[in-house]
Structure formats: structure tokens, C-alpha cells
PDB file of C-alpha atoms in Angstrom:
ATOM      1  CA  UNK A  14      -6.619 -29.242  56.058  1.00 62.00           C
ATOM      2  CA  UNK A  15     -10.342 -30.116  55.938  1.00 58.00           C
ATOM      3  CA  UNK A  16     -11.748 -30.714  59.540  1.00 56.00           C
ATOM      4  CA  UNK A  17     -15.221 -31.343  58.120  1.00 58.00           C
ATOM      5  CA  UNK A  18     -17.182 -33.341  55.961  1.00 60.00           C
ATOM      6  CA  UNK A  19     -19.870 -31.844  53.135  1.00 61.00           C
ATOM      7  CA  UNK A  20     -22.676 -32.446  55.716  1.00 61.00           C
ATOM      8  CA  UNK A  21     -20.465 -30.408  58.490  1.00 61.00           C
ATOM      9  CA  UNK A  22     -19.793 -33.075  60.524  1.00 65.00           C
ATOM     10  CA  UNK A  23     -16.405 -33.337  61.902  1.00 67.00           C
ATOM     11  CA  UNK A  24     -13.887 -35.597  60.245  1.00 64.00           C
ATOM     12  CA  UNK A  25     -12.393 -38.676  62.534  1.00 66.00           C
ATOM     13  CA  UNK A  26      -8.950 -37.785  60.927  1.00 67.00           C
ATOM     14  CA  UNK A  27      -8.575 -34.608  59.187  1.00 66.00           C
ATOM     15  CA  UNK A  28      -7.397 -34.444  55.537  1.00 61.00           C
ATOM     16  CA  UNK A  29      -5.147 -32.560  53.487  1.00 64.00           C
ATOM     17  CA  UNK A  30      -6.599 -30.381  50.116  1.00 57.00           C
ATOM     18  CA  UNK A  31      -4.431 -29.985  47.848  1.00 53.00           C
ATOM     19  CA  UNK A  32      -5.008 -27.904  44.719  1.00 51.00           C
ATOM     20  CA  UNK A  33      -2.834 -28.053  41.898  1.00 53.00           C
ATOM     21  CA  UNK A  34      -2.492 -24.405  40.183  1.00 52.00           C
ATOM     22  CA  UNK A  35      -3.150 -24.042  36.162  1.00 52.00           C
ATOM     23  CA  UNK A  36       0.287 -23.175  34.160  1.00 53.00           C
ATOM     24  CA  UNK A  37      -0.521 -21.192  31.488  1.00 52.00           C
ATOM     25  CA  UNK A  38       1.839 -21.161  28.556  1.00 54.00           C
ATOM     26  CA  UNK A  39       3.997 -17.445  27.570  1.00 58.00           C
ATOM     27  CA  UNK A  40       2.388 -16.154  24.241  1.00 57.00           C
ATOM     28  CA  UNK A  41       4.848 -16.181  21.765  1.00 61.00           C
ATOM     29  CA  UNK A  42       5.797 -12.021  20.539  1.00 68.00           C
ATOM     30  CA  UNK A  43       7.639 -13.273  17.882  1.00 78.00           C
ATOM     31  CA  UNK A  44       6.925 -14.442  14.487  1.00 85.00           C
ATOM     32  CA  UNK A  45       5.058 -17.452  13.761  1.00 90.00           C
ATOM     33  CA  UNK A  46       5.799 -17.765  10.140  1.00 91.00           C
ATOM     34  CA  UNK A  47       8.823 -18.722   7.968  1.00 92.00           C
ATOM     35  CA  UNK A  48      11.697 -16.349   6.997  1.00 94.00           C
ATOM     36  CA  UNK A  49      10.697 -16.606   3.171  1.00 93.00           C
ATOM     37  CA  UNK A  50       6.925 -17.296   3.508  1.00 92.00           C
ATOM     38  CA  UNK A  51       5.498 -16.791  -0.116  1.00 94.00           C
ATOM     39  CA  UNK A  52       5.187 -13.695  -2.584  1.00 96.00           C
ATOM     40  CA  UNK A  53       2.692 -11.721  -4.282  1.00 97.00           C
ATOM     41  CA  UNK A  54       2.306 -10.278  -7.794  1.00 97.00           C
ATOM     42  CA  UNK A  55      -0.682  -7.495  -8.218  1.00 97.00           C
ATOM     43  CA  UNK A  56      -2.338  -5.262 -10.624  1.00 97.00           C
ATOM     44  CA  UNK A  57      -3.545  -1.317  -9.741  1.00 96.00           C
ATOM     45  CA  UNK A  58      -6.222  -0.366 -11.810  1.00 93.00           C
ATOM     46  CA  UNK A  59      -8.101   2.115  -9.466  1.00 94.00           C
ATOM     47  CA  UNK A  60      -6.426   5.103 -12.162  1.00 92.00           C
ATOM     48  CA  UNK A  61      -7.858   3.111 -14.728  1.00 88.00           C
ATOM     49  CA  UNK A  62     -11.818   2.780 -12.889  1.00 91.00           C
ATOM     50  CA  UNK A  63     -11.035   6.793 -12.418  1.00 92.00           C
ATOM     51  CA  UNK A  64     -10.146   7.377 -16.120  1.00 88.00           C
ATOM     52  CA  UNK A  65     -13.200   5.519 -17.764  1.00 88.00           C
ATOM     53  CA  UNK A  66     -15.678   7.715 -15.949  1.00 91.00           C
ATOM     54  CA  UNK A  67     -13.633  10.915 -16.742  1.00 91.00           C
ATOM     55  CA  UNK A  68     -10.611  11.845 -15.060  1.00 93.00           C
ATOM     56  CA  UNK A  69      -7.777  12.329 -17.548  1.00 94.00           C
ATOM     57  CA  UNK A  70      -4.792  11.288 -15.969  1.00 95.00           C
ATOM     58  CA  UNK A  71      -4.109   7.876 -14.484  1.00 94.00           C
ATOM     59  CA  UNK A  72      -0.803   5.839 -13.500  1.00 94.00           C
ATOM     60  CA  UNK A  73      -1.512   1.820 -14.283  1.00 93.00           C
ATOM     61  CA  UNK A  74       1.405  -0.264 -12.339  1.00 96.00           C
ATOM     62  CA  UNK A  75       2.051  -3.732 -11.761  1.00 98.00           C
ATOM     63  CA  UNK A  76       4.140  -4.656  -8.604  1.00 98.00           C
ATOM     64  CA  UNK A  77       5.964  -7.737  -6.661  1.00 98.00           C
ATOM     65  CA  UNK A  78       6.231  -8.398  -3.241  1.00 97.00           C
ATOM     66  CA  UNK A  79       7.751 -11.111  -1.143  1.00 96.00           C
ATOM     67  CA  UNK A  80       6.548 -12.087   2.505  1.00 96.00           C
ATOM     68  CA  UNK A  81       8.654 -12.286   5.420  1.00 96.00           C
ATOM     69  CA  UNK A  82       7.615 -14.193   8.216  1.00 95.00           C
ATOM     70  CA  UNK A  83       4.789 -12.545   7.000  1.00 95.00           C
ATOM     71  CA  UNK A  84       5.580  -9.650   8.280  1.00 95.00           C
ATOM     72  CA  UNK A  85       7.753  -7.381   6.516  1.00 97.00           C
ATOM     73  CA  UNK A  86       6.608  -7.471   2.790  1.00 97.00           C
ATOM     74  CA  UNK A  87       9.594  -6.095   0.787  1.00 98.00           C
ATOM     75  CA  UNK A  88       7.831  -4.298  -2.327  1.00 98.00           C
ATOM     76  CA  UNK A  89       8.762  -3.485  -6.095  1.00 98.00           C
ATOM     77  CA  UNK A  90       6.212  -1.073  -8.274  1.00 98.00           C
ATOM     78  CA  UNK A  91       6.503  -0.602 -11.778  1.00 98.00           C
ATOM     79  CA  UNK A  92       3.884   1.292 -13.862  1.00 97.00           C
ATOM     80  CA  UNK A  93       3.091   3.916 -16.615  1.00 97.00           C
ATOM     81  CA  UNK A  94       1.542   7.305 -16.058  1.00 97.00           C
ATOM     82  CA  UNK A  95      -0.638   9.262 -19.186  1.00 96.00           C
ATOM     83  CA  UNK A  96      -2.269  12.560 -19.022  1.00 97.00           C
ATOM     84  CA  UNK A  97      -4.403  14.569 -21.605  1.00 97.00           C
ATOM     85  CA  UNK A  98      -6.216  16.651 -19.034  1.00 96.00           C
ATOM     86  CA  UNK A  99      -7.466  20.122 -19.320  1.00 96.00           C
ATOM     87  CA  UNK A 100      -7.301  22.011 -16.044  1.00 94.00           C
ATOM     88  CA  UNK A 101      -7.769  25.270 -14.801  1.00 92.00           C
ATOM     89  CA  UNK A 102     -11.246  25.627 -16.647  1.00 91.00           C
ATOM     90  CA  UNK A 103      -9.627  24.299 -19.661  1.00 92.00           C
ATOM     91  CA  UNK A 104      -7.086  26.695 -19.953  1.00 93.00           C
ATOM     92  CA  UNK A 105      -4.311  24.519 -20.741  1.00 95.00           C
ATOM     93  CA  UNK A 106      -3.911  20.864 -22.191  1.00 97.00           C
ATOM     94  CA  UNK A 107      -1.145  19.275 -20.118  1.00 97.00           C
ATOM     95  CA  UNK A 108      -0.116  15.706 -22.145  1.00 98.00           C
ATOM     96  CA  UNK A 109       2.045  13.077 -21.219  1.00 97.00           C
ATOM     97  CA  UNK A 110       2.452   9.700 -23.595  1.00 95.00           C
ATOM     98  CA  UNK A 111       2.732   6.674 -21.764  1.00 95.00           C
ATOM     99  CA  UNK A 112       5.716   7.620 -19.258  1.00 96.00           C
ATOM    100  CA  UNK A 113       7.374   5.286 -16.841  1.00 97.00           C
ATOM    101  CA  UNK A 114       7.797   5.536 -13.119  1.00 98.00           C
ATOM    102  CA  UNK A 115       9.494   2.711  -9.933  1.00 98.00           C
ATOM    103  CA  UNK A 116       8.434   2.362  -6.482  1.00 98.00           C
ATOM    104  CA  UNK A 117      10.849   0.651  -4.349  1.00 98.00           C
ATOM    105  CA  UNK A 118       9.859   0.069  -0.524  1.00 98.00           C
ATOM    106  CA  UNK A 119       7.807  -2.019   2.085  1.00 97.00           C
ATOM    107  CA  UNK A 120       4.548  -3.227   3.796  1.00 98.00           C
ATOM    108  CA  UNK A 121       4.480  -4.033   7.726  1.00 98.00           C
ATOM    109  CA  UNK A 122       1.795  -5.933   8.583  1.00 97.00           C
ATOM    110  CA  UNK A 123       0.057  -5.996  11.831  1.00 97.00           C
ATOM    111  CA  UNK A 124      -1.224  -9.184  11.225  1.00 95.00           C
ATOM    112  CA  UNK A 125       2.054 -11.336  10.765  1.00 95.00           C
ATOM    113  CA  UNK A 126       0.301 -14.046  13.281  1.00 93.00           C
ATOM    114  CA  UNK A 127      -2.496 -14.090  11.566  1.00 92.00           C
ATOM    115  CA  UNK A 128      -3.466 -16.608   7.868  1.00 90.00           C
ATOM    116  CA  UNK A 129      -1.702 -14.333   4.969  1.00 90.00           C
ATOM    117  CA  UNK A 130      -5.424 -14.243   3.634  1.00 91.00           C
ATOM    118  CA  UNK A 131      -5.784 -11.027   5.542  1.00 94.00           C
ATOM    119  CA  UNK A 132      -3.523  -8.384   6.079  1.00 95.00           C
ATOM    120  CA  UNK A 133      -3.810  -4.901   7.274  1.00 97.00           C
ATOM    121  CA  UNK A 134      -0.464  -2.564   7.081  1.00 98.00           C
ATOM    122  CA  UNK A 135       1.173   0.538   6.918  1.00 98.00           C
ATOM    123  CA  UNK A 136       4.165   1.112   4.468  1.00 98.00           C
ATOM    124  CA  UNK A 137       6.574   3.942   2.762  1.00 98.00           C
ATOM    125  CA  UNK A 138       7.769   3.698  -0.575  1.00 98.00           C
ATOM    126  CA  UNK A 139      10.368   5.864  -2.430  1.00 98.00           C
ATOM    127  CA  UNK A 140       9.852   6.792  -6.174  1.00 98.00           C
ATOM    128  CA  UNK A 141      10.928   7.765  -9.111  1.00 98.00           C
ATOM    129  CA  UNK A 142      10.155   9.053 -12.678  1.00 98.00           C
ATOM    130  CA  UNK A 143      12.073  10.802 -15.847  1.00 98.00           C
ATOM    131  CA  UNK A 144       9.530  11.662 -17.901  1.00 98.00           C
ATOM    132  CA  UNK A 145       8.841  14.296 -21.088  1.00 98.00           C
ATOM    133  CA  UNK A 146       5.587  16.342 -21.682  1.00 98.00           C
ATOM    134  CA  UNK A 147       3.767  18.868 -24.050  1.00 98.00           C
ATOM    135  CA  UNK A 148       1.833  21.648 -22.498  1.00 97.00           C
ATOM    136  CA  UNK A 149      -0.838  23.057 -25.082  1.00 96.00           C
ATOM    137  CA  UNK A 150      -3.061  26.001 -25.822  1.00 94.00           C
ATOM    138  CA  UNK A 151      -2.241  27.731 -22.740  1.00 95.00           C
ATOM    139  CA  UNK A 152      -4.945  30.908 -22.159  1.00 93.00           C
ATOM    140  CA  UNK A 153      -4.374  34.033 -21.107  1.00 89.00           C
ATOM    141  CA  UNK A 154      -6.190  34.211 -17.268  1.00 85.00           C
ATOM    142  CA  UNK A 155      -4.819  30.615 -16.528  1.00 88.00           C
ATOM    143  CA  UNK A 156      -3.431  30.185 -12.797  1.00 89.00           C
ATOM    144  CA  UNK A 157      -1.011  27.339 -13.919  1.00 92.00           C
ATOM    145  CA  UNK A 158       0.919  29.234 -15.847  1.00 93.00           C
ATOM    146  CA  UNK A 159       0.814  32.723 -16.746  1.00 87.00           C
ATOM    147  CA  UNK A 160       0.801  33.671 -20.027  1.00 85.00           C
ATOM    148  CA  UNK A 161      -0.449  36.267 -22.300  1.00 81.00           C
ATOM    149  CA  UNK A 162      -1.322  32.793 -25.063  1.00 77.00           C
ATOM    150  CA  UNK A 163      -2.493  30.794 -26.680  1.00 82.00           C
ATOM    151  CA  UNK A 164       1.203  29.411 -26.311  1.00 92.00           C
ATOM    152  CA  UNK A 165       2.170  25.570 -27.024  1.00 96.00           C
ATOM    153  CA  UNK A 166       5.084  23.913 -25.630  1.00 96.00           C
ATOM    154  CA  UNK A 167       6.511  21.353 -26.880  1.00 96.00           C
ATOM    155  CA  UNK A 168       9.298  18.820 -25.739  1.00 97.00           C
ATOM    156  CA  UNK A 169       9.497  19.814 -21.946  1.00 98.00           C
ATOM    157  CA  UNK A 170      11.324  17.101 -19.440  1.00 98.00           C
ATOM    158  CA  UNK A 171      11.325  16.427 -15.886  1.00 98.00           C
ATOM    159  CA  UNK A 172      12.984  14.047 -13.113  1.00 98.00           C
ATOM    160  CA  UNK A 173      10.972  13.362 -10.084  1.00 98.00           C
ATOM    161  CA  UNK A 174      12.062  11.729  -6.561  1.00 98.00           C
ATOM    162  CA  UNK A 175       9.013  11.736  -4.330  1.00 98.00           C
ATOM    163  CA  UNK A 176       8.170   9.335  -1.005  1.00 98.00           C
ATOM    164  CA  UNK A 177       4.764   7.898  -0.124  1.00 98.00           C
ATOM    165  CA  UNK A 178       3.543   7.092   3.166  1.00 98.00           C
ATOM    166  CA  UNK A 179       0.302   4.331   3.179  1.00 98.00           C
ATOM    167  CA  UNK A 180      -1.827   2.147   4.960  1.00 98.00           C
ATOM    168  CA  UNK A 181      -4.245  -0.455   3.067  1.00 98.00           C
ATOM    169  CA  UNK A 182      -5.717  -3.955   3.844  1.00 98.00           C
ATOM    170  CA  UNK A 183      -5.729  -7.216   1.592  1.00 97.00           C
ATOM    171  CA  UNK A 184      -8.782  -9.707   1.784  1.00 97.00           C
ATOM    172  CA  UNK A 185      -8.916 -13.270  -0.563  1.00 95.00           C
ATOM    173  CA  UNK A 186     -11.261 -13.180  -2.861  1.00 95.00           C
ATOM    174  CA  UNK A 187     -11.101 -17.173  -3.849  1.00 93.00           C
ATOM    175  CA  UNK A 188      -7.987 -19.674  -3.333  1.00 91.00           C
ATOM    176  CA  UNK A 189      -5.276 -17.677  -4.201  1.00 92.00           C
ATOM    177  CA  UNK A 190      -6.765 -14.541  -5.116  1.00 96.00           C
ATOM    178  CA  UNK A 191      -7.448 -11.426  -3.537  1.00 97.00           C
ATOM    179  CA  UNK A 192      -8.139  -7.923  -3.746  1.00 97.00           C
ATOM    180  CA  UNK A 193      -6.263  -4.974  -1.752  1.00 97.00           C
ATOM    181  CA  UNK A 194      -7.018  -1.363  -1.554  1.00 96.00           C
ATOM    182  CA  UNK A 195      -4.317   1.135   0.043  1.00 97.00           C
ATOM    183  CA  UNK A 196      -4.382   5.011   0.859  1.00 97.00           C
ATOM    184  CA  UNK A 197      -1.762   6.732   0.118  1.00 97.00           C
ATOM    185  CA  UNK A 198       0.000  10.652   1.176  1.00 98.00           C
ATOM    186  CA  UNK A 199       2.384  11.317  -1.891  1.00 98.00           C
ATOM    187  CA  UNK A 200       5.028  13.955  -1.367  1.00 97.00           C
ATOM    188  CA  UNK A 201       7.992  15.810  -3.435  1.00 97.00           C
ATOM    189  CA  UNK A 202      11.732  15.171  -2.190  1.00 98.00           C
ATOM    190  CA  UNK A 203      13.149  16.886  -5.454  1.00 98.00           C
ATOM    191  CA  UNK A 204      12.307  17.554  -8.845  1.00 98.00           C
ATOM    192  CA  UNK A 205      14.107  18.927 -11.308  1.00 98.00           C
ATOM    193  CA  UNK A 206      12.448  20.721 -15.148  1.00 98.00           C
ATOM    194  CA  UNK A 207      14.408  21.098 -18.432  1.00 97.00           C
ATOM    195  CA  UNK A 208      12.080  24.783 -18.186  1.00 95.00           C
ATOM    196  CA  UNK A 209      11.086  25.629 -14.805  1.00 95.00           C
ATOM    197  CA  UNK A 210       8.692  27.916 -15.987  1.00 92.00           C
ATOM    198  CA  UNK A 211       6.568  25.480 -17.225  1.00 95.00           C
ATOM    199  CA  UNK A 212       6.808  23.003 -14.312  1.00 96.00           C
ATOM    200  CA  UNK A 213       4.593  19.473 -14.925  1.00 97.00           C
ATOM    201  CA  UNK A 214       0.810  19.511 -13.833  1.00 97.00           C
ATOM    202  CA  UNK A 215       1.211  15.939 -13.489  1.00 97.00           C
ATOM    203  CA  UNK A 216       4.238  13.867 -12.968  1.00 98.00           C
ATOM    204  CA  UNK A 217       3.602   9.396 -13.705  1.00 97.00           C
ATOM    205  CA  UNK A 218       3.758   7.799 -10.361  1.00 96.00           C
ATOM    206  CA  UNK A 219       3.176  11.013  -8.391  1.00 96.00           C
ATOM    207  CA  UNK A 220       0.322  11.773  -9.395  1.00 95.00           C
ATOM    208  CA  UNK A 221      -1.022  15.650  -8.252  1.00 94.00           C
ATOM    209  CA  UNK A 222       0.537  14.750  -5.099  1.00 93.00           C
ATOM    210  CA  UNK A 223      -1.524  14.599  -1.679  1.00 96.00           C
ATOM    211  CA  UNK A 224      -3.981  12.168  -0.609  1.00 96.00           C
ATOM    212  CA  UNK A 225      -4.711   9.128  -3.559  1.00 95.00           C
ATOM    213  CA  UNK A 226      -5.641   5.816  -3.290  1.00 95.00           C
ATOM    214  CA  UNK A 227      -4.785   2.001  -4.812  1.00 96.00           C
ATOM    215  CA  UNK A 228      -7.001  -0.968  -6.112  1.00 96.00           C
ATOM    216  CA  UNK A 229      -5.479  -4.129  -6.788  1.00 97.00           C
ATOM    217  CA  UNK A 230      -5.963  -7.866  -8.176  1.00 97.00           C
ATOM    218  CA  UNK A 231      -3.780  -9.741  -6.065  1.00 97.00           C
ATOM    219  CA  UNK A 232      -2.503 -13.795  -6.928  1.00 97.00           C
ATOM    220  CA  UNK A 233      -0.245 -14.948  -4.344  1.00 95.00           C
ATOM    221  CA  UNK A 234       2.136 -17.854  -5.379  1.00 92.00           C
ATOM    222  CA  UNK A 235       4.519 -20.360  -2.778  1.00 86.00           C
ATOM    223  CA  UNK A 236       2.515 -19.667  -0.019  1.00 82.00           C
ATOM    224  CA  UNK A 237       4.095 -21.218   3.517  1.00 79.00           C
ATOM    225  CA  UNK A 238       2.283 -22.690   6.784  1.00 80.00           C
ATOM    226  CA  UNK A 239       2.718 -21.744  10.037  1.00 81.00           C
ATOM    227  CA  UNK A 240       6.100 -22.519  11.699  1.00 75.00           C
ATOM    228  CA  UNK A 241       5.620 -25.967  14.148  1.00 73.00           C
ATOM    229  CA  UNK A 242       4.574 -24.889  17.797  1.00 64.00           C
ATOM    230  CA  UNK A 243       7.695 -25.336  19.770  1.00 52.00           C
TER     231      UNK A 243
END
């Protein structure tokens, strides 16, 4: 009840204030986004930026990915892996032609509410690779493998399950293209060698193991808006 006017002089008949409180709408948790939302196709050349200025081995893949409420990104790798590297000093030539290698796993990205232009995420994938490789002109004094040399050995093969764990970022580039780079912690599950005495330097896909990283061309196709506000 007001009892007084602005000036502070008392009211004839007092009056009643009422205020009227602001509602403010819940924030939706949930996804904003369609199940099916749209689906990427991209191209890794960062082994291929490595390999022109000098590192001889690289794995090239190209991979698909669908969007789910643009938030789970369901993702398929398929690529080559090459070597004709000389390690240890040059002690040894380890070569691999052309061999293949499959990632199977997924992105989650943080940014599901957000325009699928951006994304930042964290993923795991699970891989694989059967591959066959020559180790040559092994010298005595190498760490790799010891040998008493020069030694070549030819026909060697190998099967490789290995997991990575990542986290990367994707940013459009112009209408529906973009570019996304990804770091990624490769480790062994199992491997098994036709001679495991001369175990691979390098296995496609896998890499040397540890810490590597990803550069992709990225052209998105069926992209979906935003779910109606409900």
C-alpha cells in the first residue's frame, strides 16, 4: 500500500502497488537439433604436408561422418599408410607399399546447440591394419634391431588393433566448406608379426604410436536447421 504521493504528501485514499514478477523460461539441456542432422565427408592430408618437407612415412585417409542432433558424430576412416624411412641414423630402411588401414568410432561435440559451422569435440576410435613390409640394409650398431648385417628382409607381415583417443575443432571455411584439425594419443591393443624378431617400425594407421595430429578439408552435405522452439 502506498500512503504517499511522489512529493510526500499523504494520499486521501491509499493505493495498492502491485508488481508483477518476470517468468523466465527453463533452458532447454537437451538437444536442439534433428535426430539425422546432415553428414560430412573429409580429406587428411597433414601426413602428406609432413612428407613433402621430409618425413618418410605418412598415412593419407579419407573418412565419413554423420551428425546426430549434432551431437554424436558417428565416424568411418579409411586410408593408406607408406613408409621408406631410414631410422636409427640410417641404419635400417623400413618400407611399406601403399598398405591399408579402418578407423571405426565417434566425435562428441560440446557444441551440439551451437550452428554445425563450429564444432569442438573429443572422440575414440578403434583401428585396424593387415599390412606386409621389407626391412633393408640393417647395420650392425642399430637399436631397432640387432644384428651383426647388413641383413635384408624381405616379405614380413603384421596385423594391428590399436585405439585412439582425440580432441580437435572444425571451423567453415566458405558455404559448405571447412577445415578441421584434431590431436590425437594412438595406442597398441594387440599386434601380432609373421617374425617377431623383426617387429614393424611403422604400422599404416598407427603411425609410431603416441601423440600425432590430423588436417582435414571438410564438405558437409544435407545439412538440417534447428528443431522449432517448443
Amino acid at each position: 500500500m502506498h500512503y504517499y504521493d511522489k512529493h510526500g504528501n499523504p494520499l486521501e485514499t491509499p493505493v495498492r502497488f502491485l508488481v508483477e514478477l518476470d517468468t523466465v523460461t527453463k533452458v532447454k539441456s537437451g538437444p536442439v537439433y534433428p535426430v539425422f542432422s546432415g553428414a560430412s565427408v573429409g580429406f587428411n592430408f597433414f601426413d602428406g604436408v609432413m612428407y613433402a618437407f621430409g618425413q618418410r612415412r605418412a598415412s593419407f585417409d579419407v573418412w565419413a561422418q554423420c551428425s546426430l542432433w549434432n551431437w554424436l558424430l558417428p565416424t568411418v576412416e579409411i586410408g593408406l599408410g607408406t613408409s621408406d624411412a631410414r631410422p636409427d641414423d640410417g641404419r635400417f630402411n623400413f618400407r611399406v607399399k601403399a598398405q591399408p588401414y579402418v578407423n571405426v568410432g565417434f566425435n562428441y561435440n560440446f557444441l551440439y546447440k551451437s550452428k554445425p559451422d563450429y564444432s569442438f569435440y573429443i572422440g575414440l576410435r578403434a583401428g585396424w591394419s593387415a599390412f606386409s613390409y621389407d626391412i633393408l640394409a640393417i647395420q650392425p650398431g642399430a637399436d631397432y634391431y640387432k644384428e651383426d648385417g647388413p641383413t635384408d628382409v624381405y616379405g614380413l607381415k603384421s596385423t594391428s588393433f590399436y585405439g585412439q583417443a582425440l580432441a580437435g575443432v572444425k571451423v567453415k571455411i566458405w558455404k559448405f566448406i571447412s577445415m578441421g584439425w584434431s590431436f590425437r594419443y594412438t595406442f597398441n591393443l594387440k599386434q601380432t608379426y609373421s617374425e617377431p624378431d623383426y617387429q614393424a617400425w611403422f604400422t599404416p594407421g598407427k603411425g609410431r604410436g603416441g601423440i600425432g595430429a590430423t588436417f582435414s578439408v571438410i564438405f558437409d552435405i544435407g545439412r538440417k536447421e534447428r528443431k522449432p522452439e517448443e
